[in-house]
Structure formats: C-alpha cells, structure tokens
Tab-separated table of C-alpha atoms and ligand atoms in Angstrom:
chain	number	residue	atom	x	y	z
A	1	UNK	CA	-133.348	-78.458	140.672
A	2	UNK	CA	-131.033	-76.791	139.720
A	3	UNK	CA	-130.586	-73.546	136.734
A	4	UNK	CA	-128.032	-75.718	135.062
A	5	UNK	CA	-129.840	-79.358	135.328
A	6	UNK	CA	-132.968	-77.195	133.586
A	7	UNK	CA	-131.066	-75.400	131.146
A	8	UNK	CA	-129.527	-78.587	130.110
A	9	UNK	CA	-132.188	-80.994	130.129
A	10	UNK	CA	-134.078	-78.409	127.631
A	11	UNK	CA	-130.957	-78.123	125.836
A	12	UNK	CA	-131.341	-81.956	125.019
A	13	UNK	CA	-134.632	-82.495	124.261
A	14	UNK	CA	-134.729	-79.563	121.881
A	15	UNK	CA	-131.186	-80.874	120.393
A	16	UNK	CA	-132.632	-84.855	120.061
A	17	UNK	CA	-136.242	-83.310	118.554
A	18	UNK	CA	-133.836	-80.514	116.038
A	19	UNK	CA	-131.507	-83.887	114.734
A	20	UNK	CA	-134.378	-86.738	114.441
A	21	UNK	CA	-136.824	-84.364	112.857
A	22	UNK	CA	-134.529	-82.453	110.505
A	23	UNK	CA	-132.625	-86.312	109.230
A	24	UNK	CA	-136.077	-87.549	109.260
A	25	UNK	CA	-137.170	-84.730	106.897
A	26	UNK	CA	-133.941	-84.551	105.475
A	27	UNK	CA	-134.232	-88.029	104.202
A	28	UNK	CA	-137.858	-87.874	103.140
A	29	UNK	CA	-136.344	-85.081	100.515
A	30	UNK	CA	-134.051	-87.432	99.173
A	31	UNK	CA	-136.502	-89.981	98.757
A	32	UNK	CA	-138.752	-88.065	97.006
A	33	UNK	CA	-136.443	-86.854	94.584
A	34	UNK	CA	-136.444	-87.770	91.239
A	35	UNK	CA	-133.462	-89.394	89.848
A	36	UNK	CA	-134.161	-88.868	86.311
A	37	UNK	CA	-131.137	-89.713	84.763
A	38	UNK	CA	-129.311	-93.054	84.576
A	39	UNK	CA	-125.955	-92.404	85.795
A	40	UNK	CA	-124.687	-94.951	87.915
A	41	UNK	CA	-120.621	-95.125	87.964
A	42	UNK	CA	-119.582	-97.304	85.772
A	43	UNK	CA	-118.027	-100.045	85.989
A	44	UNK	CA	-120.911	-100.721	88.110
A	45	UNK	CA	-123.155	-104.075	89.140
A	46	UNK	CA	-126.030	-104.923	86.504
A	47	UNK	CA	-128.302	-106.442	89.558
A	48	UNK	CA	-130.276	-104.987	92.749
A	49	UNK	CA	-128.222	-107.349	94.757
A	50	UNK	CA	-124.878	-106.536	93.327
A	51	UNK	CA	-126.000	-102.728	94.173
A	52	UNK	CA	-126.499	-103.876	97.755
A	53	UNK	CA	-123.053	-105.398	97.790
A	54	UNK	CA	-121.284	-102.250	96.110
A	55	UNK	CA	-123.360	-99.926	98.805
A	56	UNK	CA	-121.922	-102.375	101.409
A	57	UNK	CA	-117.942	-102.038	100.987
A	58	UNK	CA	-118.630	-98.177	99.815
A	59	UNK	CA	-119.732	-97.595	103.494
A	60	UNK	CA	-117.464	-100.365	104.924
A	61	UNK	CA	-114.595	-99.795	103.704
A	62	UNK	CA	-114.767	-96.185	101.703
A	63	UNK	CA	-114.090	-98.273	98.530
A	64	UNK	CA	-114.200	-95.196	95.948
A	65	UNK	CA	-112.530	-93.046	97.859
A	66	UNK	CA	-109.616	-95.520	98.350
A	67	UNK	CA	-109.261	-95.869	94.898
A	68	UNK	CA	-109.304	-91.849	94.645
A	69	UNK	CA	-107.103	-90.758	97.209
A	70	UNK	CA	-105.141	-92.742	99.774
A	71	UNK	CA	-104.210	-90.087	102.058
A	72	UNK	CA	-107.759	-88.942	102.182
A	73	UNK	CA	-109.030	-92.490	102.827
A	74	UNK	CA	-106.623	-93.296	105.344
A	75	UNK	CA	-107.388	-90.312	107.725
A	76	UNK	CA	-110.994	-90.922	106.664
A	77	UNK	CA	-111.624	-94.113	107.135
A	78	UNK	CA	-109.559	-93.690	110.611
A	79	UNK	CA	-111.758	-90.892	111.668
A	80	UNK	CA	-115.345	-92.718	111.060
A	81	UNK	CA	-114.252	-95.924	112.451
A	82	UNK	CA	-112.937	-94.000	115.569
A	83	UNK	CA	-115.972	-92.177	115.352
A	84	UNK	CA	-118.508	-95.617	115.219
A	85	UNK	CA	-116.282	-97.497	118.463
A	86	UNK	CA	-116.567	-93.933	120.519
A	87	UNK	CA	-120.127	-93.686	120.011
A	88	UNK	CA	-120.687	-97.490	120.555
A	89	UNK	CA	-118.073	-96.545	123.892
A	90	UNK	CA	-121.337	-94.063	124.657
A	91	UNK	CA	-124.135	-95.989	125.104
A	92	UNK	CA	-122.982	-97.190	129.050
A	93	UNK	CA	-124.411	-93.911	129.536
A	94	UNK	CA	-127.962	-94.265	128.400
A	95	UNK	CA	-128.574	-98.310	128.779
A	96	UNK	CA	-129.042	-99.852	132.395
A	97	UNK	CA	-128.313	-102.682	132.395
A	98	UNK	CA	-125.435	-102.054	130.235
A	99	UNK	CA	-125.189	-104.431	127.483
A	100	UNK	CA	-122.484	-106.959	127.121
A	101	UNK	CA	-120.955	-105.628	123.652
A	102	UNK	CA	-121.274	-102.365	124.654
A	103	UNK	CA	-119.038	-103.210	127.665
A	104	UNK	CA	-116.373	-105.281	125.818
A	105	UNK	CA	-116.113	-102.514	123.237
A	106	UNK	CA	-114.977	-99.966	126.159
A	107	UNK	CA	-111.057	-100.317	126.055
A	108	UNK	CA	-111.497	-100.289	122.387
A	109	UNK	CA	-114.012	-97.208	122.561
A	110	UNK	CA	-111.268	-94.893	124.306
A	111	UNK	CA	-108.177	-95.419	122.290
A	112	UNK	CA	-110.760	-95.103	119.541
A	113	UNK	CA	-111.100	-91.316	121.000
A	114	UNK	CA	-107.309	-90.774	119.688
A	115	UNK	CA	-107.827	-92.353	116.604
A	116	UNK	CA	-110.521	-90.082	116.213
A	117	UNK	CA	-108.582	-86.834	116.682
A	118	UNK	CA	-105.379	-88.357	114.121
A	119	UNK	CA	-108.226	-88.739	111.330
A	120	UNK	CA	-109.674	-85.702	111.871
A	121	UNK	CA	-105.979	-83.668	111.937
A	122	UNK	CA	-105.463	-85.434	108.804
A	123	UNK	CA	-108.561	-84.500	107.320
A	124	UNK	CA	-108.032	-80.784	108.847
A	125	UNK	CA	-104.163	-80.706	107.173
A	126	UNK	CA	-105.229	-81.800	103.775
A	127	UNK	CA	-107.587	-78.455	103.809
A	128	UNK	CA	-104.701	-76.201	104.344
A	129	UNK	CA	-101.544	-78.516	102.188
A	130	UNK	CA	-102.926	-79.647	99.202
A	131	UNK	CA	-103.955	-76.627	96.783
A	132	UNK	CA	-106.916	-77.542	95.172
A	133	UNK	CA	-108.684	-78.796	98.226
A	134	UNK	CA	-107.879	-75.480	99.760
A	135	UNK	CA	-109.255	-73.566	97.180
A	136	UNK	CA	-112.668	-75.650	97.642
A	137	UNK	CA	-112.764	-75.178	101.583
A	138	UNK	CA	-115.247	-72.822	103.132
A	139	UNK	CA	-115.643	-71.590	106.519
A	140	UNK	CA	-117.680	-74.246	107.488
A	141	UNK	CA	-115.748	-77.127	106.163
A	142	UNK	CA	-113.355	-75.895	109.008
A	143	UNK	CA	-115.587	-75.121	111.100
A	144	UNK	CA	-117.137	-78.550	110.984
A	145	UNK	CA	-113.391	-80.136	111.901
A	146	UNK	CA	-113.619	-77.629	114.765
A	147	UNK	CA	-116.592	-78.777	116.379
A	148	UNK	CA	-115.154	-82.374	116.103
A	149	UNK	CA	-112.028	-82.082	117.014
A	150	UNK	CA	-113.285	-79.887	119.969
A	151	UNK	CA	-115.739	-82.927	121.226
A	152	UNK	CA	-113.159	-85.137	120.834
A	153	UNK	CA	-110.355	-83.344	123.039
A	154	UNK	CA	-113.231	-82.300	125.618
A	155	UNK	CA	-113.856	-86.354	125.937
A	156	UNK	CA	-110.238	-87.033	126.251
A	157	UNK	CA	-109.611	-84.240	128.733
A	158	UNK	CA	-112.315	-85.838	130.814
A	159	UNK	CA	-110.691	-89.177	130.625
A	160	UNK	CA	-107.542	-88.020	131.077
A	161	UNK	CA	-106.821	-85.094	133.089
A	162	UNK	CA	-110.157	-84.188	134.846
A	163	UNK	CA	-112.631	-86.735	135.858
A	164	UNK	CA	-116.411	-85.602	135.908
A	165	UNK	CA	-118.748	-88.046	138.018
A	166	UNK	CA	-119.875	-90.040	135.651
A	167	UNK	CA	-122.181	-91.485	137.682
A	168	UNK	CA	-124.245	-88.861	137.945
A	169	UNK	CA	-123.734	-87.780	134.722
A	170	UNK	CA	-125.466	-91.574	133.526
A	171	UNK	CA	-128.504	-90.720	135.866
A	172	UNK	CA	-128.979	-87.621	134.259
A	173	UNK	CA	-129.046	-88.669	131.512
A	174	UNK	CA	-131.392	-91.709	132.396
A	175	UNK	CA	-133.696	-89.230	133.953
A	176	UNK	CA	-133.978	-87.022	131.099
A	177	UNK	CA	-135.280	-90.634	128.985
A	178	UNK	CA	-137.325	-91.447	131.772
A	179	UNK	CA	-139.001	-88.022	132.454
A	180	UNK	CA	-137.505	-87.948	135.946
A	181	UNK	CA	-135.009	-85.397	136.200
A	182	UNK	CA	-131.988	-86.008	137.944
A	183	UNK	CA	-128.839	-83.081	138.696
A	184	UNK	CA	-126.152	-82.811	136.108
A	185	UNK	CA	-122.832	-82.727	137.744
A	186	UNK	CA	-120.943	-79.092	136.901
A	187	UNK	CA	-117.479	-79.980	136.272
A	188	UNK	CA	-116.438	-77.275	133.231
A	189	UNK	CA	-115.395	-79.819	131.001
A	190	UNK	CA	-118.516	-81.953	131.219
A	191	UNK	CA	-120.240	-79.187	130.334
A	192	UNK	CA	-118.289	-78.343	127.449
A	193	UNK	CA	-118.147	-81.440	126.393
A	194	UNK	CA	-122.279	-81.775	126.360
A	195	UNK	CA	-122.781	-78.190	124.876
A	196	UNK	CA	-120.305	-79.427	121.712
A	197	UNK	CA	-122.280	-82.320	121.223
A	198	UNK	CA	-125.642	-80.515	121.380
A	199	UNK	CA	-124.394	-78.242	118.882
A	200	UNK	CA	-123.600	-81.190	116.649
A	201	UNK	CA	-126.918	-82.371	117.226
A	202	UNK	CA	-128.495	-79.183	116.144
A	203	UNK	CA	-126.442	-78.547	113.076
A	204	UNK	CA	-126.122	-81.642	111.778
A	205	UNK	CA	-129.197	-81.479	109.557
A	206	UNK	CA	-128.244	-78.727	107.867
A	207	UNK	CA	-124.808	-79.162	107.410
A	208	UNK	CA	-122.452	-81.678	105.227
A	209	UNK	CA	-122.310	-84.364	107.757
A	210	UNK	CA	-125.573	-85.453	105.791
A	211	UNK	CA	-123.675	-87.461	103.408
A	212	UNK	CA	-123.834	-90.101	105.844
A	213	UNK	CA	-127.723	-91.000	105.206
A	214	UNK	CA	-127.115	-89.078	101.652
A	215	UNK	CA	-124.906	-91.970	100.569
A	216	UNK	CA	-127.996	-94.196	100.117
A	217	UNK	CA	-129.725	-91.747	98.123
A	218	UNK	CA	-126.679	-90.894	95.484
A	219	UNK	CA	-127.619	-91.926	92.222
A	220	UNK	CA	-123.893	-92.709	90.866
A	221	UNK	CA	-123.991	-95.335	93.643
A	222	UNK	CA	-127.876	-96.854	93.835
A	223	UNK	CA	-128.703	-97.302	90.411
A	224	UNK	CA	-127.792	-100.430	88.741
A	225	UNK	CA	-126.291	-100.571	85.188
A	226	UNK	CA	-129.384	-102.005	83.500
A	227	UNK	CA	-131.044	-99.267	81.217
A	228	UNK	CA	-130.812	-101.883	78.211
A	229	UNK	CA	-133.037	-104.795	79.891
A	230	UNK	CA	-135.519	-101.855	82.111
A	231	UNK	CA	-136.294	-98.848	80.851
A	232	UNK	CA	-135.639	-95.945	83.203
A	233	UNK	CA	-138.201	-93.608	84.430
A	234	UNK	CA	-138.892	-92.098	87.611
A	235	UNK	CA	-140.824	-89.157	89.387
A	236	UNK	CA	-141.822	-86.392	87.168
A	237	UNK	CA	-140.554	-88.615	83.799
A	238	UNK	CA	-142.816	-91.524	84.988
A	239	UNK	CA	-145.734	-89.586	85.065
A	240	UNK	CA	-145.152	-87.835	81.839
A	241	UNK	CA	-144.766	-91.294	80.191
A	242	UNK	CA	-147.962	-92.294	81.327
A	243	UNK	CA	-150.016	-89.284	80.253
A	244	UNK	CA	-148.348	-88.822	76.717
A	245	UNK	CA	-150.792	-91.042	74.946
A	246	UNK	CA	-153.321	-89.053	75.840
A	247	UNK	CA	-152.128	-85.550	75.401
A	248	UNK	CA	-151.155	-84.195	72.249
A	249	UNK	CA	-147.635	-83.551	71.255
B	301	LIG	C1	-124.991	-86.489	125.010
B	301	LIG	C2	-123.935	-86.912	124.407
B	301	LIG	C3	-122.610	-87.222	125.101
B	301	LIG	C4	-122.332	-87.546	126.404
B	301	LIG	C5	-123.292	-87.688	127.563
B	301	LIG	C6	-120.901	-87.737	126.507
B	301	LIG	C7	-120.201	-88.053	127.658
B	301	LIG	C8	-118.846	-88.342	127.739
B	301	LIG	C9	-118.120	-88.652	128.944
B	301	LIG	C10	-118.723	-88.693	130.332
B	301	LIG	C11	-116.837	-88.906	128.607
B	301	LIG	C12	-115.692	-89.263	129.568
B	301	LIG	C13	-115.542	-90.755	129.645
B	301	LIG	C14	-114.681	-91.206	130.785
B	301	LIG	O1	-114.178	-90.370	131.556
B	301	LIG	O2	-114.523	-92.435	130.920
B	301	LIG	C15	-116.738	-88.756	127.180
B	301	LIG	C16	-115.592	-88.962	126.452
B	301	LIG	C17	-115.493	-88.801	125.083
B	301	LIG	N1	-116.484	-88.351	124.229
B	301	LIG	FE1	-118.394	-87.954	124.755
B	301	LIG	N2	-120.341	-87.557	125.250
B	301	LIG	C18	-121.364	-87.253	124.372
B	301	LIG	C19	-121.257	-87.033	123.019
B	301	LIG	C20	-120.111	-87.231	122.269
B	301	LIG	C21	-120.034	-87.164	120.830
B	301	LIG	C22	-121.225	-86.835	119.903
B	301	LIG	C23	-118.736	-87.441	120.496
B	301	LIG	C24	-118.093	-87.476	119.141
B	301	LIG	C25	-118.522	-86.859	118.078
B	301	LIG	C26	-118.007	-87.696	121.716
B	301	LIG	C27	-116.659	-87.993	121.800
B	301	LIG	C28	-115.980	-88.340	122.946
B	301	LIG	C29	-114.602	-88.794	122.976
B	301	LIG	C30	-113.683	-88.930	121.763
B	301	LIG	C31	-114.291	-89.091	124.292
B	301	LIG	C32	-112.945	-89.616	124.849
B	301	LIG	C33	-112.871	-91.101	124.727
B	301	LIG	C34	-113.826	-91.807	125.652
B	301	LIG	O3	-113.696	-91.661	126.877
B	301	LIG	O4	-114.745	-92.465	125.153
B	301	LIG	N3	-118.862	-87.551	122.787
B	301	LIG	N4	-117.983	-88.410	126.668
C-alpha cells in the first residue's frame, strides 16, 4: 500500500468524522438556542403548515432572495442547483450497484459542473462590482468562492482534458466504506481534485456554508405569525415564566 493510498484514506476519514461531527454539533447549537423574540418576516403564514410551505419554496426556489435581488438570485440559484445535480452526478462513485436515478441524472450531472462555475463567477463578480457588497466582503467570503470554483474546474479538467481511472478511483473509494483498502490512482488532478474537496469537508463547519442547515433554524423564517392566539415563550423566557409565581418580584 502505498504512502499516497494511506495518506489519503486518513485524509478522508478524518475529513467525513471533522464535517458530520462539527454539522451535527453545529446543529444541536441551533436547536438549543432560544428564540426569544417573535420576529418572523412579515407578511408571513399564521399556521405550522403554512411555515412548512414558506420553508419549502425559500429553499426551492430562493423565494426572498428573488424578491431582493435578481442578479444575486439568478447566479445563486444557478450555482446550488448545479451544485445539488453534480453531487447527485457523485454518488456512481460510492454506490455499487449504481442506482437507476443516479445514472439517468449523469448527462445532466456534468453540464451541471458548468453551470456550477457561471453561478459561482457571478456570485464572485458581484463581490468586486457592486459597492456595498464589496465593502461587506472579507477574505474568506473570497476565499470560500476559491475553494469552489477550484473543485469545480479540477472536476471539469478531469472530464475534459485529463482522464483519471475512475475505476479505480470508485474502488477506492468503496474500500475506504468497506474497511478494505484499495490503491488510489495518482493522476495530479485527481488528487487535487480530492484534497479541495477534503478541505471543504473540513471547513465547512466552521465557515458560512452553514446557512444551508442554518436556514431551518432562522427565526424570521420558522416562526409563524401567531403571537395573538399563542403566547410566545421559549428557552430561558419559558422557564422564567414558570418560576415567577413563586419568586418574588
Ligand atoms: C470525495 C469526494 C469527490 C470525489 C471522489 C470526486 C471525484 C470526481 C471525479 C472522478 C470527477 C471526474 C468525472 C469524470 O471524469 O467523468 C469529478 C468531476 C467533478 N467534480 Fe468531483 N469529486 C468529489 C467531490 C466533489 C465536490 C465536493 C464537488 C463540488 C463542490 C465536486 C465537483 C465536481 C465537478 C463540478 C466535476 C465536473 C463535472 C462532473 O464530471 O461531474 N466534486 N469528481
């Protein structure tokens, strides 16, 4: 075994345990937050299910954002759906058998790699052209773009210009699910390609890409516009409610 099949395979297990740990604890911090304010965005649905339905198109179809900024939704929405068909594109590489949506979505998958790339130039211009959003960009809102953009060329180079064994690559990758190691080919880009996305791994729970699960948790968008028929208390203002007839003052 190989240096470079250990190096790796260590690489990804400590990358998968880094990004399901830190969203898993990442999202157990949001959940136990308090939300102690009633500030849903108004107008906004009066019911639980008319929440669900609002939740739905906002991470369908970017529905606020669409109504904020067109430019920004366009390359936005561009980018994430690119992003969802690319990933979907993935999975050949860790199922066996492969499974039949996952191969019908393939054609779609790759084009969905330059789709990908348009959004996220979009996204990337609108930090440097538009003022305000410049002012508001920091070095890792670039940085960020970077990584992406880099993942996604590294993918399209591979496709495109110089194949990597793909087959081998898929048994790798089986063996490191499996516990039974297998070599990882060493074509340059491959390896690129694989370091980018274990970086992505790694960072992600710590970085601003955690809006996707943070969505669910944002109370402008969860809370329903019902404070007249149910009063609203939770966390720390529940708990004070419930002890102030005993305690004085
Ligand atoms: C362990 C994770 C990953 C593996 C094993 C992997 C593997 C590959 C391989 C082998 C290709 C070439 C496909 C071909 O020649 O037919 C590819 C392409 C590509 N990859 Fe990845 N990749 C991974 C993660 C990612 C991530 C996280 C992204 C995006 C954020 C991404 C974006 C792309 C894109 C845009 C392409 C070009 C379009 C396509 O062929 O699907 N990859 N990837």
């Amino acid at each position: 075994m190989s240096a470079l099949t250990i190096g790796y395979a260590l690489l990804f297990y400590a990358a998968t345990a880094m990004f399901v740990g830190g969203v898993a604890y990442k999202i157990s911090v949001y959940a136990r937050t308090p939300q102690p304010l009633k500030i849903p965005t108004t107008p906004a649905p009066t019911t639980g299910a008319g929440v669900v339905w609002r939740m739905f198109k906002e991470v369908t179809l970017f529905e606020s954002l669409f109504k904020a900024n067109k430019w920004t939704w366009l390359f936005g929405w561009l980018f994430h759906v690119a992003l969802l068909l690319v990933l979907a594109r993935h999975l050949r590489y860790f199922t066996e058998p492969v499974w039949a949506w996952v191969a019908l979505v393939q054609p779609f998958g790759l084009y969905a790699g330059f789709g990908m790339l348009a959004g996220l130039f979009g996204l990337w211009a609108r930090r440097f052209l538009v003022d305000r959003v410049r002012y508001i960009s920091g070095p890792s809102d670039h940085l960020m773009l970077a990584l992406l953009v880099a993942i996604a060329a590294s993918g399209l180079a591979m496709k495109f210009l110089v194949h990597t064994d793909i087959i081998a690559l898929k048994a790798f990758f089986l063996g490191l699910m499996y516990f039974s190691w297998q070599p990882l080919p060493a074509s340059p880009v491959l390896l690129i390609h694989l370091a980018l996305a274990a970086t992505l791994m790694i960072v992600f729970p710590i970085s601003k890409l955690l809006h996707a699960p943070g969505i669910f948790f944002s109370p402008t968008r969860n809370q329903a516009d019902n404070p007249r028929e149910r009063r609203h208390a939770a966390g720390w203002s529940a708990r004070i409610d419930n002890t102030r007839g005993t305690t004085s003052g």
